[in-house]
PDB file of C-alpha atoms in Angstrom:
ATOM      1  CA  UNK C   1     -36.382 -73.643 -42.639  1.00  0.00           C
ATOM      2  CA  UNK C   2     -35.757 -77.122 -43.710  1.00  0.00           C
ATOM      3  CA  UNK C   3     -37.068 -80.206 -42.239  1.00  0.00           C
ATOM      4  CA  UNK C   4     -35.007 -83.646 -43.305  1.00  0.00           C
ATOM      5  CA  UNK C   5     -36.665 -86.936 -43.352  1.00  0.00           C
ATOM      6  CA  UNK C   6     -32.774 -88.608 -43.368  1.00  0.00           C
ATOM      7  CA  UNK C   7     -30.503 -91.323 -42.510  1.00  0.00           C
ATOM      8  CA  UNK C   8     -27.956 -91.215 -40.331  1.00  0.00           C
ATOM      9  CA  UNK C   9     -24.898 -93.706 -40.368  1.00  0.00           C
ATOM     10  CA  UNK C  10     -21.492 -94.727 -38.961  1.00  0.00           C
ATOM     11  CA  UNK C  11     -19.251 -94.930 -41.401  1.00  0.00           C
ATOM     12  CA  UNK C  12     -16.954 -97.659 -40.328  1.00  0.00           C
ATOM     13  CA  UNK C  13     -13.648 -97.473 -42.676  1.00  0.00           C
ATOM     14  CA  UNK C  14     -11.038-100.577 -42.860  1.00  0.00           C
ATOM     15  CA  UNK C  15      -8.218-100.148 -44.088  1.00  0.00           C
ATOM     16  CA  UNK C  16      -6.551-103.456 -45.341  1.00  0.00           C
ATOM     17  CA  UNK C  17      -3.844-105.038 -47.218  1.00  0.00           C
ATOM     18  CA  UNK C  18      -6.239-106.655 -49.439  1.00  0.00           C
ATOM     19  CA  UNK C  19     -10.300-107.254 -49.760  1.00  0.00           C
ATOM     20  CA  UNK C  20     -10.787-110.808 -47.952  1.00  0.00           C
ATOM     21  CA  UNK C  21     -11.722-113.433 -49.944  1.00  0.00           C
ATOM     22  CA  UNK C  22     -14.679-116.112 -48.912  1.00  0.00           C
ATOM     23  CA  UNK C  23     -13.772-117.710 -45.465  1.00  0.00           C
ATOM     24  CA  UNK C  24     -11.018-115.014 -45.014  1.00  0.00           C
ATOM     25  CA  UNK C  25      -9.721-113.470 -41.550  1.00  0.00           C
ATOM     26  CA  UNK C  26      -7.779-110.375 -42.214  1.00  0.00           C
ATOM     27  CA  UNK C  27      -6.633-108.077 -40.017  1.00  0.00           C
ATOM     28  CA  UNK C  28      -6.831-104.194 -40.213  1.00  0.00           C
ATOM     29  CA  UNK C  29      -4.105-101.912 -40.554  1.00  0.00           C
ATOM     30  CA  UNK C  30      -6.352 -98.609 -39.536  1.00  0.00           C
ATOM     31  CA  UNK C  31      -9.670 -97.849 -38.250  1.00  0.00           C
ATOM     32  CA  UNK C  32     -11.510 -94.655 -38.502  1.00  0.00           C
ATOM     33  CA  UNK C  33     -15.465 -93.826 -37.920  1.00  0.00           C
ATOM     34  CA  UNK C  34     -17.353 -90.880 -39.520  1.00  0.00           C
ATOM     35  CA  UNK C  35     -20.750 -88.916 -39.807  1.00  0.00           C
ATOM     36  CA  UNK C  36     -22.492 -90.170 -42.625  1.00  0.00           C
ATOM     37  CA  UNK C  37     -26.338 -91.771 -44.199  1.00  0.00           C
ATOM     38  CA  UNK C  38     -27.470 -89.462 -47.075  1.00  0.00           C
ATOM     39  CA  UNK C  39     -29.667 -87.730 -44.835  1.00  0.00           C
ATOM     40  CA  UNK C  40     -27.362 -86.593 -42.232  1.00  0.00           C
ATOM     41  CA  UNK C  41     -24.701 -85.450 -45.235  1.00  0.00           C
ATOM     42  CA  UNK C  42     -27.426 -83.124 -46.403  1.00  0.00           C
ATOM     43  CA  UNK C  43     -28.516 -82.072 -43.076  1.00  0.00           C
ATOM     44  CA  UNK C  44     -24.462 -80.957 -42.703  1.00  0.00           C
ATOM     45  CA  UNK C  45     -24.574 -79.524 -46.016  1.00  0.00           C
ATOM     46  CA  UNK C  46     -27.008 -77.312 -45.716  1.00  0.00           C
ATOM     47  CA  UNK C  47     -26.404 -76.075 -42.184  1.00  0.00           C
ATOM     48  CA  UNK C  48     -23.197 -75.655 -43.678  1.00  0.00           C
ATOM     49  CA  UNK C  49     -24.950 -73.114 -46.366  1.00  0.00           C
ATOM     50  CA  UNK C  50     -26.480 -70.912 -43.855  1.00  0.00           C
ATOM     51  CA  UNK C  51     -29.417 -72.623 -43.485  1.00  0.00           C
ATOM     52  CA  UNK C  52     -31.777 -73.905 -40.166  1.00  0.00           C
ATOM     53  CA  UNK C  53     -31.924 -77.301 -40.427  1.00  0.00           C
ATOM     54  CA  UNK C  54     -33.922 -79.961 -38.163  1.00  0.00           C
ATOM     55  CA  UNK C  55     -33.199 -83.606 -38.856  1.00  0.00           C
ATOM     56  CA  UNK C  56     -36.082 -85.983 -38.712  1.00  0.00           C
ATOM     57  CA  UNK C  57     -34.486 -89.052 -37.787  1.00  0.00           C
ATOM     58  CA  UNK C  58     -33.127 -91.892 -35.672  1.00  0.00           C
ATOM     59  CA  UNK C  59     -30.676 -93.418 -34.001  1.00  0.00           C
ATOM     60  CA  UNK C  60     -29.717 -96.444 -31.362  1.00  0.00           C
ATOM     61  CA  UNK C  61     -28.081 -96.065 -28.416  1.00  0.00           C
ATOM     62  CA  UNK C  62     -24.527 -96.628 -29.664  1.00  0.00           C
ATOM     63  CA  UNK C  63     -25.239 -93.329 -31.922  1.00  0.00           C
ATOM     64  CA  UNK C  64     -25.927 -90.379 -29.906  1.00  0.00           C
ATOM     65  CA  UNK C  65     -22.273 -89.395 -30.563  1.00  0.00           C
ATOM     66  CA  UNK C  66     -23.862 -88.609 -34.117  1.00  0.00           C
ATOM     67  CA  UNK C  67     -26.505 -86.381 -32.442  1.00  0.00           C
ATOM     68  CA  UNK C  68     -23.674 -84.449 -30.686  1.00  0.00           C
ATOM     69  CA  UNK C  69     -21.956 -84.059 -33.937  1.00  0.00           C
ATOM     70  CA  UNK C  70     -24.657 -83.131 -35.818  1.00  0.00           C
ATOM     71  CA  UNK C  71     -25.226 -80.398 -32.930  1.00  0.00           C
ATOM     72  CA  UNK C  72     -21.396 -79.293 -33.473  1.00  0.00           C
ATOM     73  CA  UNK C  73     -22.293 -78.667 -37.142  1.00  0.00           C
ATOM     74  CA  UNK C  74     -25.629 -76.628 -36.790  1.00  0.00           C
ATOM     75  CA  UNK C  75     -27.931 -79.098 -37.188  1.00  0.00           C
ATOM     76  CA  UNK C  76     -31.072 -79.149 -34.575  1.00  0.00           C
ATOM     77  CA  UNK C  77     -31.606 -83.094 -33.294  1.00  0.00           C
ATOM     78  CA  UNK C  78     -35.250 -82.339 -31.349  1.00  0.00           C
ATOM     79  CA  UNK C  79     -36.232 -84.451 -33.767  1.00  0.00           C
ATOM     80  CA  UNK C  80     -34.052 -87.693 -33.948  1.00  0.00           C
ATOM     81  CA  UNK C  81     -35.866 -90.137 -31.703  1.00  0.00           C
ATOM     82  CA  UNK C  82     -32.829 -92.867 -29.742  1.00  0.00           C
ATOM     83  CA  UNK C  83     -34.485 -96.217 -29.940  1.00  0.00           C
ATOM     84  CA  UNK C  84     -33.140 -99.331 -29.046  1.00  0.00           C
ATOM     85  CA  UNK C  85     -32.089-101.189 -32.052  1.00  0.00           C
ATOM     86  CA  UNK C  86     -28.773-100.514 -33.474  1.00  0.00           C
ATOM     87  CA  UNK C  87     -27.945 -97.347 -35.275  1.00  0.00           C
ATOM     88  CA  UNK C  88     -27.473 -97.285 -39.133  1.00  0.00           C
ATOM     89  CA  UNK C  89     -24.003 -97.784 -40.176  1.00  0.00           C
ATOM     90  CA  UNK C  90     -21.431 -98.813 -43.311  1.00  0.00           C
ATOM     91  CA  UNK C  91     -18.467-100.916 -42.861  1.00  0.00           C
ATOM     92  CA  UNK C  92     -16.243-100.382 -45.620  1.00  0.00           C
ATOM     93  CA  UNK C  93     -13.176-102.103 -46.683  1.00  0.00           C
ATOM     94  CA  UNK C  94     -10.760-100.243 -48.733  1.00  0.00           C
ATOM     95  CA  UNK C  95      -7.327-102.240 -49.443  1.00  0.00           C
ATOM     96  CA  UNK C  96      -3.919-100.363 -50.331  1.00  0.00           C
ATOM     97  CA  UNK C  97      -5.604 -99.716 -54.209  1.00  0.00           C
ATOM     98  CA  UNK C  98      -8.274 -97.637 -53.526  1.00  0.00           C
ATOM     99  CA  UNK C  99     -10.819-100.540 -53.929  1.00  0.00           C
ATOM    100  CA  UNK C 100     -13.619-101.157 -51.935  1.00  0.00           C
ATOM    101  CA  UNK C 101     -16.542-103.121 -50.585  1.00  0.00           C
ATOM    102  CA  UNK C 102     -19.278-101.842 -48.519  1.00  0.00           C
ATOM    103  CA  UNK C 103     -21.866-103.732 -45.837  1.00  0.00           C
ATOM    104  CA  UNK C 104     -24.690-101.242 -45.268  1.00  0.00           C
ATOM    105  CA  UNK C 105     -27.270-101.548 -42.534  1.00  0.00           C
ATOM    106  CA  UNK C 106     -30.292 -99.895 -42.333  1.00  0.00           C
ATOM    107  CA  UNK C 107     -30.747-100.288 -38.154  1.00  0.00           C
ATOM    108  CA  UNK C 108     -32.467 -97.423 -36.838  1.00  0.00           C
ATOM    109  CA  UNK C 109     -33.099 -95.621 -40.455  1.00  0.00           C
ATOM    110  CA  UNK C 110     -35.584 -97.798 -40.884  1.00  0.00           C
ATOM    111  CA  UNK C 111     -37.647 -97.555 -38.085  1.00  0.00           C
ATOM    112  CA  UNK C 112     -38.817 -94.063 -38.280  1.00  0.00           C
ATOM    113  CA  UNK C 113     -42.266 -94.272 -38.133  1.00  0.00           C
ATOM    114  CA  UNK C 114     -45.764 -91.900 -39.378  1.00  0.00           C
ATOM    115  CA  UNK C 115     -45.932 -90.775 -35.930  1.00  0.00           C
ATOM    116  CA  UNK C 116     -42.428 -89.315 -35.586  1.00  0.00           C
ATOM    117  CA  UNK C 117     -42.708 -87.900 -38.932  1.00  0.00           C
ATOM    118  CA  UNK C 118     -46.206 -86.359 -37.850  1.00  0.00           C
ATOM    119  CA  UNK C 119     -44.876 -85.003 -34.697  1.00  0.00           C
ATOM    120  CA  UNK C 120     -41.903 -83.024 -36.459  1.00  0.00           C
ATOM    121  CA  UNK C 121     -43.879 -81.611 -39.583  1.00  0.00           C
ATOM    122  CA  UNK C 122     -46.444 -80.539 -37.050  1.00  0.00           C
ATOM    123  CA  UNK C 123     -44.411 -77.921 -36.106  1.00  0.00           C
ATOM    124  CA  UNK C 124     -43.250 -76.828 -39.428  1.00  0.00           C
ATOM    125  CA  UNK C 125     -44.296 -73.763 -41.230  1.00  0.00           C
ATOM    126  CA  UNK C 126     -45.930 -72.763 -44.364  1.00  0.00           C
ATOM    127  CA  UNK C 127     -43.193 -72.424 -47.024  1.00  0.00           C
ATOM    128  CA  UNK C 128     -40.923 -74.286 -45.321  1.00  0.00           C
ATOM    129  CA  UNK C 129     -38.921 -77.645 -47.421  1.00  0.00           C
ATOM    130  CA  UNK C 130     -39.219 -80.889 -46.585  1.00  0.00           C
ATOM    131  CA  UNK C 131     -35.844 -82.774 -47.927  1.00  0.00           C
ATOM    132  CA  UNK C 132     -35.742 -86.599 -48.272  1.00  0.00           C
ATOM    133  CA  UNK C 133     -34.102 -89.085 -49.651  1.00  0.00           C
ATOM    134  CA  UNK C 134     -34.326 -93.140 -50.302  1.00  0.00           C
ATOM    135  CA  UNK C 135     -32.710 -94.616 -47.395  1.00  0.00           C
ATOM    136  CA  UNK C 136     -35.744 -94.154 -44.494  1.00  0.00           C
ATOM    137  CA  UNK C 137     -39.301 -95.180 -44.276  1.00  0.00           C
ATOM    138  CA  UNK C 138     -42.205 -92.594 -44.577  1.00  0.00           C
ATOM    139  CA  UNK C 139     -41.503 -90.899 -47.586  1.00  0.00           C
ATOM    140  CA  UNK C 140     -44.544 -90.847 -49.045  1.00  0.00           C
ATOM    141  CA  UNK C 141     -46.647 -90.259 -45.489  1.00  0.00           C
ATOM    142  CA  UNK C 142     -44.294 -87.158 -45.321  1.00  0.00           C
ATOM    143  CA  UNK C 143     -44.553 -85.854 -48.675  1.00  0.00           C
ATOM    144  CA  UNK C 144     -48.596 -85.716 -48.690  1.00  0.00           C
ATOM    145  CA  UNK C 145     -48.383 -84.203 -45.196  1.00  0.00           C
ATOM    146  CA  UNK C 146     -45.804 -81.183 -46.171  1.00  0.00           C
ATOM    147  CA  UNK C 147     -48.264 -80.212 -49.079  1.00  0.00           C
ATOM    148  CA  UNK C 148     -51.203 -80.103 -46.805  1.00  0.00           C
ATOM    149  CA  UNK C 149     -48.966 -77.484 -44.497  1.00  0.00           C
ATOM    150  CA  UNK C 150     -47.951 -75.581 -47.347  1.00  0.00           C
ATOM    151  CA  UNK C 151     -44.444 -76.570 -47.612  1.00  0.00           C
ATOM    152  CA  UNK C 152     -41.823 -77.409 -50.312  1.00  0.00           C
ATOM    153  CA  UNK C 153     -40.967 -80.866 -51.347  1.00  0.00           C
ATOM    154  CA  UNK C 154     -37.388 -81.375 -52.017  1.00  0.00           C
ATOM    155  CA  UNK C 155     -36.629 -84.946 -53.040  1.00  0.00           C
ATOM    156  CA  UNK C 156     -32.934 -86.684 -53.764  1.00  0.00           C
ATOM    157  CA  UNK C 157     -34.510 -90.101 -55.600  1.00  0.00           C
ATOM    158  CA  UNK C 158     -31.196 -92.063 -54.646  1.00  0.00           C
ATOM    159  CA  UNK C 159     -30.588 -95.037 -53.498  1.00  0.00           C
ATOM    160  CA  UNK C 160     -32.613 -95.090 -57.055  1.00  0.00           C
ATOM    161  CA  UNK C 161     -36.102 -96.923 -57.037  1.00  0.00           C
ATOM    162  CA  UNK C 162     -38.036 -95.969 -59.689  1.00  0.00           C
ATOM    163  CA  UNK C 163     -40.974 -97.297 -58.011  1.00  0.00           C
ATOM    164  CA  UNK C 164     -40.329 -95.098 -54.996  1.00  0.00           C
ATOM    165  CA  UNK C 165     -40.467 -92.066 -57.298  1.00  0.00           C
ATOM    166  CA  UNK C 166     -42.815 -92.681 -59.121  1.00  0.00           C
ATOM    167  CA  UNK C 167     -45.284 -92.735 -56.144  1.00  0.00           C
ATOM    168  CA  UNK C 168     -44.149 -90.073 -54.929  1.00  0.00           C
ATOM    169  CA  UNK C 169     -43.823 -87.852 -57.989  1.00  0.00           C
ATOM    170  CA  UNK C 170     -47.303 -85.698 -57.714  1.00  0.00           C
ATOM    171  CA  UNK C 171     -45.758 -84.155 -53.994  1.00  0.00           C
ATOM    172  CA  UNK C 172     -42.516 -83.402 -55.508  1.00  0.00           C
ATOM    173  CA  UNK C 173     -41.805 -79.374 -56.174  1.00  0.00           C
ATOM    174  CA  UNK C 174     -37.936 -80.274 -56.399  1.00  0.00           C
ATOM    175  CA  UNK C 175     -36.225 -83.469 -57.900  1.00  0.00           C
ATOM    176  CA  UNK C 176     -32.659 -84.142 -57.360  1.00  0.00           C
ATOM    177  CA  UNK C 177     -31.762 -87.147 -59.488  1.00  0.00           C
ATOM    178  CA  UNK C 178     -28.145 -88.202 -61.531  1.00  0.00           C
ATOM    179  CA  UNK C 179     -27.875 -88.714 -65.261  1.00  0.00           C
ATOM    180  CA  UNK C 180     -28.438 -92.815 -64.911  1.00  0.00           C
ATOM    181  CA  UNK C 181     -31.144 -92.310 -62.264  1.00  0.00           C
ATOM    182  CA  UNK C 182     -32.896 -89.827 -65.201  1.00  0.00           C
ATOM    183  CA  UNK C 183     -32.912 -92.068 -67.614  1.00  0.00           C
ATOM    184  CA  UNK C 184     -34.619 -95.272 -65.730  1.00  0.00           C
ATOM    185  CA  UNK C 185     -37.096 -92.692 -65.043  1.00  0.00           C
ATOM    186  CA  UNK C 186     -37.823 -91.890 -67.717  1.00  0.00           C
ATOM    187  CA  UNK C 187     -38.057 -95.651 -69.169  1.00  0.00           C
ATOM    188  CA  UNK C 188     -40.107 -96.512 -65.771  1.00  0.00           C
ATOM    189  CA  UNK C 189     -42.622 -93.639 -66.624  1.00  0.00           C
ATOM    190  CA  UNK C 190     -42.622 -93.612 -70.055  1.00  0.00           C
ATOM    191  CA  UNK C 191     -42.332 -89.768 -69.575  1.00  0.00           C
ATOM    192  CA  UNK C 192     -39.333 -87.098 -70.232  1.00  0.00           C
ATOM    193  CA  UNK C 193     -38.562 -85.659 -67.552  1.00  0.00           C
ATOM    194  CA  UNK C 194     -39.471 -82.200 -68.882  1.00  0.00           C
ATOM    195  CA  UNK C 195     -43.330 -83.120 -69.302  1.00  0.00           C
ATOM    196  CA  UNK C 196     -43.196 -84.977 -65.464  1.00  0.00           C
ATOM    197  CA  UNK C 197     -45.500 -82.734 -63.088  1.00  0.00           C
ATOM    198  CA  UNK C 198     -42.524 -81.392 -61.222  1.00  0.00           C
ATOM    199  CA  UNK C 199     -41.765 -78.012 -60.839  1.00  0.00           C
ATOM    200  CA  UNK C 200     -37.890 -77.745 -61.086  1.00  0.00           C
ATOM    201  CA  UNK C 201     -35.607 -81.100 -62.270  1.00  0.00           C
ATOM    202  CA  UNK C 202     -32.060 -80.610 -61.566  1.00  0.00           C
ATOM    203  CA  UNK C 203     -29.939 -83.869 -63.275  1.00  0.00           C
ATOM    204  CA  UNK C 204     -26.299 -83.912 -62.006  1.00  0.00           C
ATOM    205  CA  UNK C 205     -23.948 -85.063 -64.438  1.00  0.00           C
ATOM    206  CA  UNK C 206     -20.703 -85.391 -62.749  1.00  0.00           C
ATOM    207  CA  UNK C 207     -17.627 -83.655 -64.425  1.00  0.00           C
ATOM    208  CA  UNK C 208     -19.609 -82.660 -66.929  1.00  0.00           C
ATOM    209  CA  UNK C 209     -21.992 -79.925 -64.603  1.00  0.00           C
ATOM    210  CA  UNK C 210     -25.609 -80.151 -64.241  1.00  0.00           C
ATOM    211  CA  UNK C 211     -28.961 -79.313 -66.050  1.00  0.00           C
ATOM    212  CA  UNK C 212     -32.029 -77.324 -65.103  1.00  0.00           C
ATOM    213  CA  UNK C 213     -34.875 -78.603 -66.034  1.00  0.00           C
ATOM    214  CA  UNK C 214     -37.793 -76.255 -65.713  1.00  0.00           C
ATOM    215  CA  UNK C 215     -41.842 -78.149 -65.576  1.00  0.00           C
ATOM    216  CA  UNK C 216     -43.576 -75.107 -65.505  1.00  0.00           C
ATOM    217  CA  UNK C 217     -42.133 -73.879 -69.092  1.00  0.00           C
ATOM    218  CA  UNK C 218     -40.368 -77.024 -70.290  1.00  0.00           C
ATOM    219  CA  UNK C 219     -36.808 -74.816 -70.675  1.00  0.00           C
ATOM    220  CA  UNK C 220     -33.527 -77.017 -69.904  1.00  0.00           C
ATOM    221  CA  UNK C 221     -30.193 -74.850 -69.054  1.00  0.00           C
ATOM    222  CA  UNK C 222     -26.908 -76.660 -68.688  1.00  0.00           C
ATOM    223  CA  UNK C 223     -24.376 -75.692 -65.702  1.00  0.00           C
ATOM    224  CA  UNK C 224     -20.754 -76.457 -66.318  1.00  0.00           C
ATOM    225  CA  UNK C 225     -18.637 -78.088 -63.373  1.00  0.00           C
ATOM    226  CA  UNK C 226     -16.071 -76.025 -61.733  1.00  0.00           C
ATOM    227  CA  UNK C 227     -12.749 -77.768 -62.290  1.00  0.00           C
ATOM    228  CA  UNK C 228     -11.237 -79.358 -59.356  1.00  0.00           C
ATOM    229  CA  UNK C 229      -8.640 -82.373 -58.370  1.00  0.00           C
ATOM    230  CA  UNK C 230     -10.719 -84.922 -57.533  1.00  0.00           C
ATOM    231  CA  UNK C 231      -9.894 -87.291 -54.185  1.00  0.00           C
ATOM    232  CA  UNK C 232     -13.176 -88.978 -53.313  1.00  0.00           C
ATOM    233  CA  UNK C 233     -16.647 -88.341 -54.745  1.00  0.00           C
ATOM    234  CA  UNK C 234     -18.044 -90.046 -51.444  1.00  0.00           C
ATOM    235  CA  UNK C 235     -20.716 -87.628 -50.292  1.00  0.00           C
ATOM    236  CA  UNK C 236     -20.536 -84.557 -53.024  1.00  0.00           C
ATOM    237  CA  UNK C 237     -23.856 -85.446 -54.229  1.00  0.00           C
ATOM    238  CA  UNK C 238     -25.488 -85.025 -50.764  1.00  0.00           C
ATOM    239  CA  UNK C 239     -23.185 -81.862 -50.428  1.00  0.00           C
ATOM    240  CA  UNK C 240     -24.953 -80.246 -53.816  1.00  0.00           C
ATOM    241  CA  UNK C 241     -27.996 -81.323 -52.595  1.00  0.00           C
ATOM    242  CA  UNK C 242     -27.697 -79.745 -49.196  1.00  0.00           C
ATOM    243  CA  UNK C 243     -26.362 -76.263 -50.327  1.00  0.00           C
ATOM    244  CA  UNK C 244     -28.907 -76.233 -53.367  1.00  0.00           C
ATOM    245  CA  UNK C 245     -31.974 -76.551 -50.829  1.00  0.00           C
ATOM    246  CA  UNK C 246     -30.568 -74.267 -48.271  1.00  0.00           C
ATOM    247  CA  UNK C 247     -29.655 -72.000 -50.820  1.00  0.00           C
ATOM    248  CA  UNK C 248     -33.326 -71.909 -51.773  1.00  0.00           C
ATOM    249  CA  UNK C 249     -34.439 -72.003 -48.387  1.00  0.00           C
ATOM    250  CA  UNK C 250     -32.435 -68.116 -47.944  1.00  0.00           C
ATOM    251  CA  UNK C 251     -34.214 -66.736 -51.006  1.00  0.00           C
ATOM    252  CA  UNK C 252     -31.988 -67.153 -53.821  1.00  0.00           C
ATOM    253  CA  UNK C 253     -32.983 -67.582 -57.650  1.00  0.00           C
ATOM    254  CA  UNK C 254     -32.252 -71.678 -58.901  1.00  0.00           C
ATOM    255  CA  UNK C 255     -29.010 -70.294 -61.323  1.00  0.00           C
ATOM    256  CA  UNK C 256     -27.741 -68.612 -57.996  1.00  0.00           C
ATOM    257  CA  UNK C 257     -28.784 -71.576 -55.755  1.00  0.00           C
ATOM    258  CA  UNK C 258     -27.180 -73.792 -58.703  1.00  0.00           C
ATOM    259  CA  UNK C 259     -23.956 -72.134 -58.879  1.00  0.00           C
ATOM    260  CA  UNK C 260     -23.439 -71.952 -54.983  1.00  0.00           C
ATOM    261  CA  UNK C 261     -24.152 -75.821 -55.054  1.00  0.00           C
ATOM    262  CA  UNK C 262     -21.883 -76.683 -57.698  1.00  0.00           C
ATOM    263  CA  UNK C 263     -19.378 -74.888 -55.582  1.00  0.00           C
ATOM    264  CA  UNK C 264     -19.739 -76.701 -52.575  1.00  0.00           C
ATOM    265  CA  UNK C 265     -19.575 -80.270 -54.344  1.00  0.00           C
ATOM    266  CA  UNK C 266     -16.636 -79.122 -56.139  1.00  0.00           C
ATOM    267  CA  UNK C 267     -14.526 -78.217 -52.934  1.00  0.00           C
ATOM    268  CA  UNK C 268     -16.097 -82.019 -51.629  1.00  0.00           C
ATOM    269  CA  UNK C 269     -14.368 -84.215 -53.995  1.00  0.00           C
ATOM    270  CA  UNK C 270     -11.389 -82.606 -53.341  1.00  0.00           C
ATOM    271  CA  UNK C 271     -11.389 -83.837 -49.806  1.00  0.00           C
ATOM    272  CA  UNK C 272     -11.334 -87.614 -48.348  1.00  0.00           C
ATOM    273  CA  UNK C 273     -14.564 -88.278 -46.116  1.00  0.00           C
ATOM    274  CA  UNK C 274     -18.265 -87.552 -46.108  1.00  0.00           C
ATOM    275  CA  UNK C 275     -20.140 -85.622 -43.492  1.00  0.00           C
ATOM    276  CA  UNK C 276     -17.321 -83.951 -41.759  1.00  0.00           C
ATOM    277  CA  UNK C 277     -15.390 -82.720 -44.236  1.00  0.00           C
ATOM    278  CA  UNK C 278     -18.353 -80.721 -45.804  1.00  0.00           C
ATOM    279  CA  UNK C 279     -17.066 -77.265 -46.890  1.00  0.00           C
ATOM    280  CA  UNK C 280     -18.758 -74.215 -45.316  1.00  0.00           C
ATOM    281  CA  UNK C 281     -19.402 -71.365 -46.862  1.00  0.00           C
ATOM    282  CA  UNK C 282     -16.078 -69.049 -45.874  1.00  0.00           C
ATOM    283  CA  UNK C 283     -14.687 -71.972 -47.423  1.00  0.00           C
ATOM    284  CA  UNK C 284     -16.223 -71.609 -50.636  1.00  0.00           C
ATOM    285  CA  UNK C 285     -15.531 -67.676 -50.362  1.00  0.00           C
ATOM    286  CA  UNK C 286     -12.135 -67.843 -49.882  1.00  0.00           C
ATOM    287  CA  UNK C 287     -12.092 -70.300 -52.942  1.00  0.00           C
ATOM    288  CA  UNK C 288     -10.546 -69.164 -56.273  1.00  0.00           C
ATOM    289  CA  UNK C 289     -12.526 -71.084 -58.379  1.00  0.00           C
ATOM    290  CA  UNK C 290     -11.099 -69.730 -61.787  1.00  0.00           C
ATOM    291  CA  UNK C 291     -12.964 -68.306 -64.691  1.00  0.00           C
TER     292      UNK C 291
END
């Protein structure tokens, strides 16, 4: 089973004739709100790839239509607490270009405390992951607490903070980072990533694939991407993520758990949105991904 210490936003989308300057009024020409936060992507993602999820999270009272959607996609809620401060959301512009600008606010994400965190994990199993990211509180609280249980630390290091990490880095079993995230690491730590005390490094690297980066035997293996036409990157990150956990989770090697992941993101950038456009897995078998 995985347990996600995540985010969970509204994704607020304007669509506008142009990006408003300082002092501007403009008026929208559509409107449309979506599942999204890091966390909850994953969460999808990996319910998505067969797994049992339960999001550790929460939410205000203007989001528990994102707890009924996360329901609707597999994901068990016990575990998102409704507080009252305003729920995490994005509002962002995008003008008749393509181009963007994004408000974030943390709201609720940020007010998951030790004690929810406690309460959730206290029910988890040995074995078990624990999957987090950089956009809640309690990261480290929940990492030392999962390797007293016995589980599996899974950790996406993005939003980036090499501080964050590097705290954080003796709990880790899994590390989920990109190719620029890898190499600020590195510079923060003074350390390649191989000789870090991290069991299994995987470093996405966009078109180009992934690599494997083993800590117990210092081997590296490169994964090419699976070609695709490319849409929106928005969210395929979380998507590999997601499917490379639950993939885990089920019992399957990390080439297998790889491949299966690289899938799944490849099928996401293909597709316009975040959370609920996340490909399933019939999806991905009914998929002619080439040779």
């Amino acid at each position: 089973m995985i347990w996600n210490l995540g985010s969970i936003n509204a994704d607020n989308f304007y669509n506008l004739p142009h990006l408003p300057g300082p002092g501007e009024t403009i008026a929208a020409t559509g409107f449309h709100q979506g599942l999204g936060g890091k966390g909850a992507n994953m969460s999808v993602a990996a319910a998505r790839a067969a797994a049992r999820v339960m999001h550790i999270g929460a939410v205000g009272q203007d989001g528990t239509w994102a707890l009924a959607r996360l329901l609707e996609y597999g994901v068990e809620t016990a575990h998102i607490t409704v507080i009252d401060t305003a729920t995490g959301h994005a509002n962002i512009n995008v003008d008749a270009a393509g181009e963007n600008n994004i408000v974030l606010f943390p709201g609720a994400n940020h007010m998951v405390t030790d004690q929810m965190i406690g309460a959730a994990l206290a029910e988890a199993s040995p074995g078990d992951f624990l999957l987090m990211q950089n956009e809640t509180l309690g990261q480290i609280f929940a990492a030392e607490t999962a390797r007293l249980l016995g589980m599996r630390v899974a950790y996406a290091a993005a939003p980036f903070k090499a501080d964050s990490v590097t705290r954080i880095i003796e709990h880790v079993d899994l590390l989920v980072l990109n190719a620029v995230e890898a190499a600020q690491l590195e510079q923060a730590t003074g350390t390649a990533l191989g000789d870090l005390p991290i069991a299994d490094i995987i470093v996405t690297l966009g078109a180009d694939g992934c690599r494997w980066i083993s800590g117990t035997d210092g081997t590296q293996r490169d994964f090419p991407a699976f070609k695709t036409d490319v849409v929106d990157t928005t969210g395929a990150g979380d998507t590999f993520t997601g499917y490379l956990v639950a993939a885990l989770d089920r019992g399957k090697d990390m080439p297998d758990a790889i491949e299966l992941a690289q899938k799944a993101g490849a099928l996401m950038v293909a597709r316009q949105g975040t959370a609920d456009v996340i490909p399933d897995l019939k999806d991905i078998q009914d998929h002619d991904f080439g040779s």
